[in-house]
Coordinates of N, CA, C and O in Angstrom, one line a residue:
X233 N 25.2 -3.3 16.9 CA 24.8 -4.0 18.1 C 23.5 -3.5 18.7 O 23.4 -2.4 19.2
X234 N 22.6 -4.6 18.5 CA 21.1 -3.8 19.7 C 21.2 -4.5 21.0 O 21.2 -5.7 21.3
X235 N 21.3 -3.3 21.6 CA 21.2 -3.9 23.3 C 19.6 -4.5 23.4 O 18.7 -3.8 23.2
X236 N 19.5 -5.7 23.7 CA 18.6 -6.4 23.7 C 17.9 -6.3 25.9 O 16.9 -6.8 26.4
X237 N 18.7 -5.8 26.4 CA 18.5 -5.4 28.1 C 17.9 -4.6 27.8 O 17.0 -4.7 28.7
X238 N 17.5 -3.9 27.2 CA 16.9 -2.4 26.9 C 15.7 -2.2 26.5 O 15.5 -1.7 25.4
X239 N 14.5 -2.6 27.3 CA 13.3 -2.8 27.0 C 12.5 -2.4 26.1 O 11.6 -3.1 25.6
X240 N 12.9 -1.2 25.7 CA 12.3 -0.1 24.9 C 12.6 -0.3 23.6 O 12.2 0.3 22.6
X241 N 13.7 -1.8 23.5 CA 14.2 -2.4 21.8 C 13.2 -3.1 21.8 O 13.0 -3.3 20.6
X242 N 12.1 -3.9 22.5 CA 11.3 -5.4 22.6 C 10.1 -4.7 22.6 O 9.9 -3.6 23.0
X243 N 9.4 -5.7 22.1 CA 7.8 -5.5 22.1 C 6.6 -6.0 22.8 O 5.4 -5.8 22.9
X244 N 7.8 -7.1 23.4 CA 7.1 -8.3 24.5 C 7.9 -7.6 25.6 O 9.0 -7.2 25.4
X245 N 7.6 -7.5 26.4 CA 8.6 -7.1 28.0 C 8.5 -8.0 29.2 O 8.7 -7.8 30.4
X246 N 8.0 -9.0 28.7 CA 7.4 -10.4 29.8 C 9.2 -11.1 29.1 O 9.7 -11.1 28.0
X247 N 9.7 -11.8 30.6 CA 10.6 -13.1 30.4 C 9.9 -14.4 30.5 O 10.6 -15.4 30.9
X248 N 8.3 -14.6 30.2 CA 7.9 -15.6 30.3 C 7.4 -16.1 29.0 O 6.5 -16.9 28.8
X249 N 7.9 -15.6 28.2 CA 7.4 -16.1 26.5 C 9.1 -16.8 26.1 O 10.2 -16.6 26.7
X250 N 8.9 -17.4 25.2 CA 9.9 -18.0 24.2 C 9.8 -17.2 23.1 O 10.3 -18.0 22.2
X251 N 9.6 -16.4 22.7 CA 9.3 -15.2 21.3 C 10.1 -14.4 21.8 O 10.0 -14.1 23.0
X252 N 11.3 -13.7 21.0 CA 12.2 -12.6 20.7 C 11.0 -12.0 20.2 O 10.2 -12.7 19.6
X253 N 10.6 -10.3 20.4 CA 9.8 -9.8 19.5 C 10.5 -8.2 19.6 O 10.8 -7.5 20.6
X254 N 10.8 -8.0 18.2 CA 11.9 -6.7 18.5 C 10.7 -5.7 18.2 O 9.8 -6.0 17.4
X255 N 10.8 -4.8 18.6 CA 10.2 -3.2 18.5 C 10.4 -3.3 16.8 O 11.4 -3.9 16.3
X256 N 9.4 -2.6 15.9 CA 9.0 -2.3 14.8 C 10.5 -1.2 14.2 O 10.7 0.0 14.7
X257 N 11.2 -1.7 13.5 CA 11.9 -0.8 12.8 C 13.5 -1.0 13.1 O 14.4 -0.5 12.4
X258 N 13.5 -1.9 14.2 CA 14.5 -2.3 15.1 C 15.8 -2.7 13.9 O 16.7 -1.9 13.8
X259 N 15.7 -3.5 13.3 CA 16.5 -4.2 12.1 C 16.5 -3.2 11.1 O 15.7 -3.8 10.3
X260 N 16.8 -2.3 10.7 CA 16.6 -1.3 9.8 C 17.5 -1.8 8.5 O 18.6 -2.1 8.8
X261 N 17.1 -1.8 7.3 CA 17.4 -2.0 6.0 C 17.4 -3.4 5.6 O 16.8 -4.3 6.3
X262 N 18.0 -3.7 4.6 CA 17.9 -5.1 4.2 C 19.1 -5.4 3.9 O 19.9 -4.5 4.1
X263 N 19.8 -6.9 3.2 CA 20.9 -7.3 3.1 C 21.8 -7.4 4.1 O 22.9 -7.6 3.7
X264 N 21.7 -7.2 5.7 CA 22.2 -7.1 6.7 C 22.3 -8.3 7.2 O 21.3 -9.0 6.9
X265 N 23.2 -8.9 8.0 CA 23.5 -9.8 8.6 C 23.2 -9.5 10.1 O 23.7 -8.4 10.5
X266 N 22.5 -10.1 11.0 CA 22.1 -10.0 12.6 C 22.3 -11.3 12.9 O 21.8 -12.2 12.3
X267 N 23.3 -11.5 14.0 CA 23.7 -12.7 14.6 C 23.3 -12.2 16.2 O 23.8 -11.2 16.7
X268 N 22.3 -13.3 16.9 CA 21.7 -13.3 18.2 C 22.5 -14.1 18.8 O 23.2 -14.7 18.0
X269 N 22.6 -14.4 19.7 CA 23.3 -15.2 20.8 C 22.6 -14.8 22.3 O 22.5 -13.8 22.9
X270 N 22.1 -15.9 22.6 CA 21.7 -16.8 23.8 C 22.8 -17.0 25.3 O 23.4 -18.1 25.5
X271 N 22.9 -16.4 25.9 CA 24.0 -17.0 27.1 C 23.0 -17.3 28.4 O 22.4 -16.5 29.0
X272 N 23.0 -18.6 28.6 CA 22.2 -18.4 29.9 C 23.4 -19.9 30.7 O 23.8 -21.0 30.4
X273 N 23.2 -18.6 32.4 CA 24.0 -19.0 33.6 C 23.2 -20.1 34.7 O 22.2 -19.7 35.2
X274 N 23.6 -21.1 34.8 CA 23.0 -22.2 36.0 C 23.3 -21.5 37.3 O 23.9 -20.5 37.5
X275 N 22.7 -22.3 38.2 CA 23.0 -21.5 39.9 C 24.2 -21.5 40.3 O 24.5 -20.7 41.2
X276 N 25.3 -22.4 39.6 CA 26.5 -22.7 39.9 C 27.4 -22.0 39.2 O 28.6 -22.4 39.4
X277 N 27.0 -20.9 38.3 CA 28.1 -20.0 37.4 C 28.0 -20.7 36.1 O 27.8 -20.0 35.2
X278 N 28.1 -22.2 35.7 CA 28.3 -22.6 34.2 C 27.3 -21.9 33.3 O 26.1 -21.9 33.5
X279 N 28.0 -21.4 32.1 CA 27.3 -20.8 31.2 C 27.3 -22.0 30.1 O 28.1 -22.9 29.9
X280 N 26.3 -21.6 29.4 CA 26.1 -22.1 28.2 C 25.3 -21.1 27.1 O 24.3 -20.5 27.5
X281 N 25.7 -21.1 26.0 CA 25.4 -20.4 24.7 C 24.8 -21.0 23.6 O 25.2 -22.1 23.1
X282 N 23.9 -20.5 23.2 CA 23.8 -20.8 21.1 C 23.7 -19.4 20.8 O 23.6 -18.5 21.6
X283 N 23.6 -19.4 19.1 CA 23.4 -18.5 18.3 C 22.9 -18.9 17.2 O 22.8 -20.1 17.1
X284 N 22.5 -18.1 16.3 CA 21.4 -17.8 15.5 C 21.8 -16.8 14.5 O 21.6 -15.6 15.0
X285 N 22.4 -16.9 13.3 CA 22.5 -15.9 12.4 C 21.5 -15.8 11.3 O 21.3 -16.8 10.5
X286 N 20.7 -14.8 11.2 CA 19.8 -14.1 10.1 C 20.3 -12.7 9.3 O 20.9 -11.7 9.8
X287 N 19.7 -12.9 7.8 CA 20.1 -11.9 6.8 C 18.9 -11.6 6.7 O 18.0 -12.5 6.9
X288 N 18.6 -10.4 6.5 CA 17.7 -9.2 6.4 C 17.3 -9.3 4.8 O 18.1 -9.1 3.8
X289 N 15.9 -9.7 4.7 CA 15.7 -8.9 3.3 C 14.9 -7.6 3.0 O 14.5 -6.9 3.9
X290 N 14.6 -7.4 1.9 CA 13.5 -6.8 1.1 C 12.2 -6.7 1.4 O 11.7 -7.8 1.3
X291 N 11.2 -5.8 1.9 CA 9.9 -6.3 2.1 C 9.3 -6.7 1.0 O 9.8 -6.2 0.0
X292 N 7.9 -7.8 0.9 CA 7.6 -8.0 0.1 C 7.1 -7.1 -0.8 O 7.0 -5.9 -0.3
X293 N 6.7 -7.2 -2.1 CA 6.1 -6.2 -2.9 C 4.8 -6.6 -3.3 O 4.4 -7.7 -3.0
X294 N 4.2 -5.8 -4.0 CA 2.9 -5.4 -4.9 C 1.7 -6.0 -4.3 O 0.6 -5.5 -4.7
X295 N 1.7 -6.6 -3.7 CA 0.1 -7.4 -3.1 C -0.9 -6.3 -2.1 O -0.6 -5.2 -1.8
X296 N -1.9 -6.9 -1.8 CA -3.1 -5.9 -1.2 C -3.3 -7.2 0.1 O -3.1 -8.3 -0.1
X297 N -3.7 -6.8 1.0 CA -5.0 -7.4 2.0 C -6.4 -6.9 1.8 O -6.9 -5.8 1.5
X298 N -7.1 -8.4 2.2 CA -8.8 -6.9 2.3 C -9.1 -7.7 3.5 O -8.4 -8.6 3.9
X299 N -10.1 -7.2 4.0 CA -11.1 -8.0 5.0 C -12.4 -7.7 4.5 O -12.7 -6.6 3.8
X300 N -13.3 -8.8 4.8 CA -14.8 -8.9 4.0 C -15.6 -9.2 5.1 O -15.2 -10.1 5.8
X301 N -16.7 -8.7 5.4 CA -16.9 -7.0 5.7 C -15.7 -6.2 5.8 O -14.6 -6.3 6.4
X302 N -16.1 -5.2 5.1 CA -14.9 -4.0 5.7 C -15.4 -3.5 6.8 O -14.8 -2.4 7.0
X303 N -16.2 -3.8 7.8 CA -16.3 -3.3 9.0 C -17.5 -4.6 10.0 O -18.2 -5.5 9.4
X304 N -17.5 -4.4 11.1 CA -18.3 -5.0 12.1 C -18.3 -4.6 13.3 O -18.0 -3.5 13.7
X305 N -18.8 -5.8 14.1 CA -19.0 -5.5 15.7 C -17.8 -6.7 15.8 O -17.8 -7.6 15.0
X306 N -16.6 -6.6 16.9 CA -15.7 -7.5 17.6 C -16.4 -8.1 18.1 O -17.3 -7.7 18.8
X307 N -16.1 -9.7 17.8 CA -16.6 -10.7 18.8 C -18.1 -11.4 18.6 O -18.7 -12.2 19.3
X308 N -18.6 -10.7 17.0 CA -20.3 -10.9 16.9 C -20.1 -11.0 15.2 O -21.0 -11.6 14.6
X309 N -19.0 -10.4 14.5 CA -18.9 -10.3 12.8 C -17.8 -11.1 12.7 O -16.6 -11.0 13.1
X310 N -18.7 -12.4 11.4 CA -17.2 -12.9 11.1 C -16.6 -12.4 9.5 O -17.0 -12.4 8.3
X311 N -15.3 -11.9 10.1 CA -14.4 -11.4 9.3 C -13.9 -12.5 8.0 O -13.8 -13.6 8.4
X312 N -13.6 -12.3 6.5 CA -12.5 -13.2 5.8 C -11.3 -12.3 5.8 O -11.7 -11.1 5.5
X313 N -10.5 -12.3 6.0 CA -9.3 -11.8 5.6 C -8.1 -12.6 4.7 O -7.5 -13.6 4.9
X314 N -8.1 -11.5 3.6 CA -7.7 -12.2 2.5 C -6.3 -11.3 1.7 O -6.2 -10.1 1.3
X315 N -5.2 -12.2 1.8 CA -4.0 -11.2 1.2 C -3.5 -12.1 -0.2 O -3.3 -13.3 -0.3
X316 N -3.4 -11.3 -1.1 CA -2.7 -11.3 -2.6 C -1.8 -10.9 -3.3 O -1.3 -9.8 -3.1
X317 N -1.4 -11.6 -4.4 CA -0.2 -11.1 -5.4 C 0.8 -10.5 -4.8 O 1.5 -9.6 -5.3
X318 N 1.1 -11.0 -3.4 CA 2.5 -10.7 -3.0 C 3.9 -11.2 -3.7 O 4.1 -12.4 -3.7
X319 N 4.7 -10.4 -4.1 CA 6.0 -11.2 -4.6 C 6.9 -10.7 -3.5 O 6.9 -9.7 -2.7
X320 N 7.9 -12.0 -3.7 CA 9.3 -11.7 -2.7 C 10.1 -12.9 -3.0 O 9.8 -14.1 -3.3
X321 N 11.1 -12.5 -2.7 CA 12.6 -13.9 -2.8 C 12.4 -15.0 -2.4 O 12.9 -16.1 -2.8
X322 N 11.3 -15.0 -1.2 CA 11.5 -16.2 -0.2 C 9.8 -16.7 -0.4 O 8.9 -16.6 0.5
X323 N 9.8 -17.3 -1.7 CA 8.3 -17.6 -1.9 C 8.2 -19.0 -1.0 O 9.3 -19.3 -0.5
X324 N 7.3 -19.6 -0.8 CA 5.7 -18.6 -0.4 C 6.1 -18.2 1.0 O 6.9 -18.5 1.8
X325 N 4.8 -17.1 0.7 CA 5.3 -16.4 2.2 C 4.3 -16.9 3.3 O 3.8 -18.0 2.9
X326 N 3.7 -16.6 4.6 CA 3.2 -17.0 5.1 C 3.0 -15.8 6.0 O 3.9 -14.9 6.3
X327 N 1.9 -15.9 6.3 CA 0.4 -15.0 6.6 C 0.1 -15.2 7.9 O -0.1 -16.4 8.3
X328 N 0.2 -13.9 9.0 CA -0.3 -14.1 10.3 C -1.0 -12.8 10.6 O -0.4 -11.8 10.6
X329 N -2.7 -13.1 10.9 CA -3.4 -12.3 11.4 C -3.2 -11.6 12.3 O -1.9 -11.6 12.3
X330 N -3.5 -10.8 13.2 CA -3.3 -10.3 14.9 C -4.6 -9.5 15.0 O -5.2 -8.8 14.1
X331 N -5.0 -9.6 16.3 CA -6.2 -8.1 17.1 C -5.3 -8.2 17.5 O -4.4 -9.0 17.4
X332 N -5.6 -6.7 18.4 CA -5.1 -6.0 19.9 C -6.5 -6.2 20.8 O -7.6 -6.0 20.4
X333 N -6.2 -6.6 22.4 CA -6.8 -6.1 22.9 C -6.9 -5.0 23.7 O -6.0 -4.2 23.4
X334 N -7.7 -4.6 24.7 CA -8.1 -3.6 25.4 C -6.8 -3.4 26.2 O -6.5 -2.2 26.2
X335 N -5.9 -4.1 26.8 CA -4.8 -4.2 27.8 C -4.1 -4.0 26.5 O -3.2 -3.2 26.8
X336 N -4.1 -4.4 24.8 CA -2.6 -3.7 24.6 C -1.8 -5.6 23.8 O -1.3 -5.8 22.8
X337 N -2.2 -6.4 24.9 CA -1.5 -7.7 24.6 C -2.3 -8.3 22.5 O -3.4 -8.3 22.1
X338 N -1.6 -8.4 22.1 CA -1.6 -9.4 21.0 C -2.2 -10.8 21.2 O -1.9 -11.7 22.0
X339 N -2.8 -10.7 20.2 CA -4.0 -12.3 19.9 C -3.8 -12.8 18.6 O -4.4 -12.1 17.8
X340 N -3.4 -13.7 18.2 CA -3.1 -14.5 17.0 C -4.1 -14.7 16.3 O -4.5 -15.8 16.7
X341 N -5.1 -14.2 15.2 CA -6.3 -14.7 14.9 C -6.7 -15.4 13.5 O -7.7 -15.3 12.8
X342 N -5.3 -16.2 13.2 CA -5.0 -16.9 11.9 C -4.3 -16.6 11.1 O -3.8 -15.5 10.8
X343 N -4.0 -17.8 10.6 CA -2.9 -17.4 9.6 C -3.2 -18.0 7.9 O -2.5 -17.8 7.0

């Protein structure tokens, strides 16, 4: 059971996103079953629930990323970023960039 109250499990600490984002390592191993559940209370006490069951796999194997340039100036060099010969169970896989910025927050910068 991950206590999900426990800020220090999440990676997002804002309740104003729709993204679960668990802390890096959180889910540990593969072939595991994690079942989430949702309870949320109206002003009047009625609850209501869903859930969500996910199996853990394997990370993918053998592939590389590059970026072309391997180096620049932020904001002034445009980057390709390019990933390959990945294998895994759950073909195809799908690809999401990220920067950090200066504050720390995450930026989506393609997928």
């Amino acid at each position: 059971s991950i206590d999900l109250s426990n800020s220090a499990n999440l990676l997002s600490k804002t309740n104003r996103r729709s993204n679960l984002v668990l802390r890096p390592g959180l889910l540990a191993g593969h072939d595991i079953l994690y079942r989430f559940t949702l309870t949320v209370l109206n002003s009047h006490g009625a609850a209501g629930s869903a859930s969500l069951s996910i199996k853990s796999n394997a990370p993918p194997l053998f592939g590389s990323c590059v970026a072309s340039p391997a180096s620049g100036v932020s904001l002034a060099t445009m980057f390709r970023l390019e990933c390959q010969n990945w294998i895994d169970v759950d073909m195809p896989l799908m690809y999401r960039f990220e920067g950090r910025e200066r504050g720390g927050a995450t930026v989506g910068v393609g997928s």
